[in-house]
CSV table of C-alpha atoms in Angstrom, one decimal:
chain,number,residue,atom,x,y,z
S,841,MET,CA,121.2,59.6,102.8
S,842,LEU,CA,124.9,59.7,103.8
S,843,LYS,CA,125.9,60.3,100.2
S,844,GLU,CA,123.6,63.4,100.1
S,845,GLU,CA,125.1,64.7,103.3
S,846,LEU,CA,128.6,64.3,101.9
S,847,GLN,CA,127.7,66.2,98.8
S,848,LEU,CA,126.3,69.0,100.9
S,849,LEU,CA,129.5,69.2,102.9
S,850,GLN,CA,131.6,69.3,99.8
S,851,GLU,CA,129.7,72.2,98.2
S,852,PRO,CA,131.4,75.6,98.3
S,853,GLY,CA,130.3,78.0,101.0
S,854,SER,CA,127.7,80.7,100.3
S,855,TYR,CA,127.2,84.3,101.2
S,856,VAL,CA,124.3,85.0,103.5
S,857,GLY,CA,122.3,88.2,102.8
S,858,GLU,CA,119.0,89.9,103.4
S,859,VAL,CA,116.6,90.9,100.7
S,860,VAL,CA,116.0,94.7,100.6
S,861,LYS,CA,113.7,94.9,97.5
S,862,VAL,CA,112.3,92.6,94.9
S,863,MET,CA,113.1,94.0,91.4
S,864,GLY,CA,111.0,92.3,88.8
S,865,LYS,CA,110.6,88.6,88.2
S,866,SER,CA,114.3,87.6,88.1
S,867,LYS,CA,116.3,90.0,90.2
S,868,VAL,CA,116.4,91.2,93.8
S,869,LEU,CA,118.4,93.8,95.8
S,870,VAL,CA,120.3,92.0,98.5
S,871,LYS,CA,122.3,93.4,101.4
S,872,VAL,CA,125.4,91.3,102.3
S,873,HIS,CA,127.2,92.3,105.4
S,874,PRO,CA,129.8,93.8,105.4
S,875,GLU,CA,130.3,94.1,101.6
S,876,GLY,CA,127.2,96.1,100.8
S,877,LYS,CA,124.1,95.9,98.5
S,878,TYR,CA,123.9,94.0,95.2
S,879,VAL,CA,121.4,93.4,92.5
S,880,VAL,CA,121.5,89.6,92.0
S,881,ASP,CA,119.8,87.0,89.8
S,882,ILE,CA,117.4,84.5,91.2
S,883,GLY,CA,118.0,80.8,90.6
S,884,LYS,CA,115.6,78.8,88.4
S,885,ASN,CA,114.6,76.6,91.4
S,886,ILE,CA,113.5,79.6,93.6
S,887,ASP,CA,109.9,80.6,93.9
S,888,ILE,CA,110.0,84.4,93.8
S,889,THR,CA,106.6,84.6,95.4
S,890,LYS,CA,108.2,83.4,98.7
S,891,ILE,CA,110.8,86.3,98.6
S,892,THR,CA,109.8,89.4,100.5
S,893,PRO,CA,111.9,92.2,102.1
S,894,SER,CA,113.9,91.0,105.1
S,895,THR,CA,114.0,87.4,103.8
S,896,ARG,CA,117.3,85.7,104.5
S,897,VAL,CA,118.9,84.2,101.4
S,898,ALA,CA,122.1,82.4,100.4
S,899,LEU,CA,124.1,83.6,97.4
S,900,ARG,CA,126.7,81.5,95.5
S,901,ASN,CA,130.2,82.7,96.3
S,902,ASP,CA,131.3,82.7,92.6
S,903,SER,CA,128.3,84.1,90.7
S,904,TYR,CA,126.2,85.8,93.5
S,905,VAL,CA,123.2,84.0,92.2
S,906,LEU,CA,120.4,83.5,94.8
S,907,HIS,CA,120.1,79.8,95.2
S,908,LEU,CA,118.5,79.2,98.6
S,909,ILE,CA,115.9,80.8,100.9
S,910,LEU,CA,117.0,80.6,104.5
S,911,PRO,CA,114.7,80.5,107.6
S,912,SER,CA,114.6,83.6,109.7
S,913,LYS,CA,117.4,84.0,112.3
S,914,VAL,CA,115.7,83.4,115.6
S,915,ASP,CA,117.3,83.0,119.0
S,916,PRO,CA,117.1,79.3,120.2
S,917,LEU,CA,115.5,80.5,123.4
S,918,VAL,CA,112.7,82.1,121.4
S,919,ASN,CA,112.2,78.8,119.4
S,920,LEU,CA,111.9,77.0,122.7
S,921,MET,CA,108.9,79.1,123.8
S,922,LYS,CA,105.7,77.2,123.8
S,923,VAL,CA,103.9,77.4,120.5
S,924,GLU,CA,100.5,75.8,119.7
S,925,LYS,CA,99.0,76.0,116.2
S,926,VAL,CA,95.5,76.2,117.6
S,927,PRO,CA,94.8,75.5,121.3
S,928,ASP,CA,92.0,73.1,122.2
S,929,SER,CA,90.6,75.3,124.9
S,930,THR,CA,87.1,76.8,124.5
S,931,TYR,CA,84.9,79.4,126.2
S,932,ASP,CA,82.7,76.6,127.5
S,933,MET,CA,85.6,75.4,129.8
S,934,ILE,CA,85.6,78.8,131.6
S,935,GLY,CA,83.1,79.4,134.4
S,936,GLY,CA,82.3,82.7,136.2
S,937,LEU,CA,84.0,85.0,133.7
S,938,ASP,CA,81.2,85.9,131.3
S,939,GLN,CA,81.9,89.6,131.5
S,940,GLN,CA,85.6,89.0,130.8
S,941,ILE,CA,84.9,86.7,127.9
S,942,LYS,CA,82.6,89.4,126.4
S,943,GLU,CA,85.3,92.0,126.7
S,944,ILE,CA,88.1,89.9,125.3
S,945,LYS,CA,85.8,89.0,122.3
S,946,ASP,CA,85.4,92.7,121.6
S,947,VAL,CA,89.1,93.5,121.9
S,948,ILE,CA,90.8,90.5,120.3
S,949,GLU,CA,88.3,88.2,118.5
S,950,LEU,CA,86.3,90.9,116.7
S,951,PRO,CA,89.4,92.7,115.1
S,952,ILE,CA,90.8,89.4,113.9
S,953,LYS,CA,87.6,88.0,112.4
S,954,HIS,CA,86.1,91.3,111.1
S,955,PRO,CA,88.9,93.9,110.5
S,956,GLU,CA,86.8,95.6,107.9
S,957,LEU,CA,84.5,97.0,110.6
S,958,PHE,CA,87.4,99.0,112.0
S,959,GLU,CA,88.6,100.1,108.6
S,960,SER,CA,85.1,101.4,107.7
S,961,LEU,CA,85.0,103.4,110.9
S,962,GLY,CA,88.5,104.7,110.4
S,963,ILE,CA,89.7,103.6,113.9
S,964,ALA,CA,92.8,101.6,114.9
S,965,GLN,CA,92.4,98.1,116.2
S,966,PRO,CA,93.2,97.3,119.8
S,967,LYS,CA,96.6,95.8,120.3
S,968,GLY,CA,95.8,93.4,123.1
S,969,VAL,CA,94.6,93.1,126.7
S,970,LEU,CA,96.1,93.0,130.2
S,971,LEU,CA,94.6,90.3,132.4
S,972,TYR,CA,95.2,90.5,136.1
S,973,GLY,CA,94.1,88.5,139.1
S,974,PRO,CA,95.3,85.9,141.7
S,975,PRO,CA,96.8,82.7,140.4
S,976,GLY,CA,94.3,80.1,139.2
S,977,THR,CA,91.6,82.5,138.1
S,978,GLY,CA,91.6,81.6,134.4
S,979,LYS,CA,94.0,84.1,132.8
S,980,THR,CA,95.9,81.6,130.8
S,981,LEU,CA,92.8,79.5,129.9
S,982,LEU,CA,91.0,82.7,128.7
S,983,ALA,CA,94.0,83.5,126.4
S,984,ARG,CA,94.1,80.0,125.0
S,985,ALA,CA,90.3,80.0,124.4
S,986,VAL,CA,90.4,83.2,122.4
S,987,ALA,CA,93.2,81.8,120.3
S,988,HIS,CA,91.1,78.7,119.7
S,989,HIS,CA,88.0,80.6,118.6
S,990,THR,CA,90.1,82.9,116.2
S,991,ASP,CA,92.2,80.0,114.7
S,992,CYS,CA,95.4,81.8,115.9
S,993,THR,CA,98.8,80.4,116.7
S,994,PHE,CA,99.2,80.6,120.5
S,995,ILE,CA,102.7,81.7,121.7
S,996,ARG,CA,103.3,81.6,125.4
S,997,VAL,CA,106.2,83.3,127.0
S,998,SER,CA,107.1,84.3,130.6
S,999,GLY,CA,108.2,87.8,131.2
S,1000,SER,CA,111.1,86.6,133.4
S,1001,GLU,CA,112.5,84.8,130.3
S,1002,LEU,CA,113.0,88.2,128.7
S,1003,VAL,CA,115.1,89.5,131.6
S,1004,GLN,CA,118.7,88.8,130.4
S,1005,LYS,CA,122.1,89.4,131.9
S,1006,TYR,CA,123.7,91.3,129.0
S,1007,ILE,CA,122.7,94.7,127.6
S,1008,GLY,CA,120.4,94.4,124.6
S,1009,GLU,CA,119.7,90.7,124.9
S,1010,GLY,CA,116.2,91.1,126.2
S,1011,SER,CA,115.1,93.6,123.6
S,1012,ARG,CA,116.6,91.4,120.9
S,1013,MET,CA,114.6,88.5,122.1
S,1014,VAL,CA,111.4,90.6,122.0
S,1015,ARG,CA,112.2,91.5,118.3
S,1016,GLU,CA,112.7,87.9,117.4
S,1017,LEU,CA,109.6,86.9,119.2
S,1018,PHE,CA,107.5,89.2,117.1
S,1019,VAL,CA,109.4,88.0,113.9
S,1020,MET,CA,108.3,84.5,114.8
S,1021,ALA,CA,104.7,85.7,115.5
S,1022,ARG,CA,104.6,87.4,112.1
S,1023,GLU,CA,105.7,84.2,110.3
S,1024,ARG,CA,102.9,82.3,112.1
S,1025,ALA,CA,100.3,85.0,111.8
S,1026,PRO,CA,97.5,85.4,112.8
S,1027,SER,CA,98.9,84.8,116.2
S,1028,ILE,CA,98.4,85.7,119.9
S,1029,ILE,CA,101.3,86.2,122.2
S,1030,PHE,CA,100.5,85.5,125.8
S,1031,MET,CA,103.0,87.1,128.1
S,1032,ASN,CA,102.7,85.8,131.6
S,1033,GLU,CA,104.4,87.6,134.6
S,1034,ILE,CA,104.5,90.8,132.5
S,1035,ASP,CA,105.2,92.7,135.7
S,1036,SER,CA,108.8,91.3,135.6
S,1037,ILE,CA,109.6,93.8,132.8
S,1038,GLY,CA,106.7,96.2,133.2
S,1039,SER,CA,107.4,97.8,136.6
S,1040,ALA,CA,107.4,101.6,137.1
S,1041,ARG,CA,110.3,103.4,135.5
S,1042,MET,CA,113.3,104.3,137.6
S,1043,GLU,CA,115.9,107.1,137.2
S,1044,SER,CA,118.6,106.2,134.7
S,1045,GLY,CA,122.0,105.3,136.0
S,1046,SER,CA,120.7,103.5,139.1
S,1047,GLY,CA,123.1,100.6,138.3
S,1048,ASN,CA,120.9,97.8,139.6
S,1049,GLY,CA,119.8,96.4,136.2
S,1050,ASP,CA,116.6,98.4,135.9
S,1051,SER,CA,117.8,100.2,132.8
S,1052,GLU,CA,118.1,96.9,130.9
S,1053,VAL,CA,114.6,95.9,132.0
S,1054,GLN,CA,113.3,99.3,130.8
S,1055,ARG,CA,114.9,98.7,127.4
S,1056,THR,CA,113.1,95.4,127.1
S,1057,MET,CA,109.8,97.0,127.9
S,1058,LEU,CA,110.4,99.9,125.5
S,1059,GLU,CA,111.2,97.4,122.7
S,1060,LEU,CA,107.9,95.6,123.5
S,1061,LEU,CA,106.0,98.9,123.2
S,1062,ASN,CA,107.8,99.7,119.9
S,1063,GLN,CA,106.8,96.3,118.5
S,1064,LEU,CA,103.2,97.0,119.4
S,1065,ASP,CA,102.9,100.6,118.2
S,1066,GLY,CA,106.0,101.0,116.0
S,1067,PHE,CA,106.4,101.2,112.2
S,1068,GLU,CA,106.2,97.5,111.8
S,1069,ALA,CA,103.1,96.9,114.0
S,1070,SER,CA,100.8,94.2,112.6
S,1071,ASN,CA,97.1,93.9,113.0
S,1072,LYS,CA,97.4,90.1,112.7
S,1073,ILE,CA,99.4,89.9,116.0
S,1074,LYS,CA,97.6,90.4,119.3
S,1075,THR,CA,99.1,90.3,122.8
S,1076,SER,CA,97.5,89.1,126.0
S,1077,SER,CA,99.5,89.9,129.1
S,1078,ALA,CA,98.9,88.6,132.6
S,1079,CYS,CA,100.0,89.6,136.1
S,1080,CYS,CA,98.8,89.0,139.6
S,1081,PHE,CA,98.3,92.7,140.5
S,1082,ASN,CA,96.5,95.6,138.8
S,1083,CYS,CA,98.8,98.3,140.1
S,1084,ILE,CA,102.2,97.1,138.8
S,1085,LEU,CA,102.0,98.8,135.4
S,1086,LEU,CA,100.9,102.2,136.5
S,1087,GLY,CA,104.4,103.5,136.0
S,1088,TYR,CA,103.8,103.3,132.3
């Protein structure tokens, strides 16, 4: 084991790039920052079926041959968010919410299990639901149950975790959160305390940090409805009041 680690340490460094396009069975177009874009060969030990656009890869510094597929670059704080492959909660554990269970089945469970129904009708799938109510009324349990019955990865995040000190950090975490969700798709992102980033919009230049919170919320909306939106990712947001998000 120690010998293998020493061999890895003695190997020359590699360039880290991002795949732009797969070109045939043995070549890919890779973007290396800041040098530019290169068409490179793929090593014999690499499975080309695992290479897709935006995949992070390592290139040998002497021949630029792609020799390693790297995991996606995700913020450590995002990796620490609670992820469950398939929660063990079921609808039978929830009492007094029959109407809410029916509605969440129509909005989240039906599109995941039968997407062909929406395609045949030519309508877009719902992106998710907003759950509101006092603490302890079953919002989290309901989200876990629908993830269980749809065999989805359950990713739980608190909205307050996305409120960061520096400009752009919150929106970057949202992007990386959805990158992780795509890798584990189908998945359900449960955002608790969504009102911490989803309050009514304020005038720009207020100087009290509201502009950064708005950037985070706008990035969330972009991930839900933007060019890279995915039907295999659903969001379930929760807050204690039903009037907080009226500003949007």
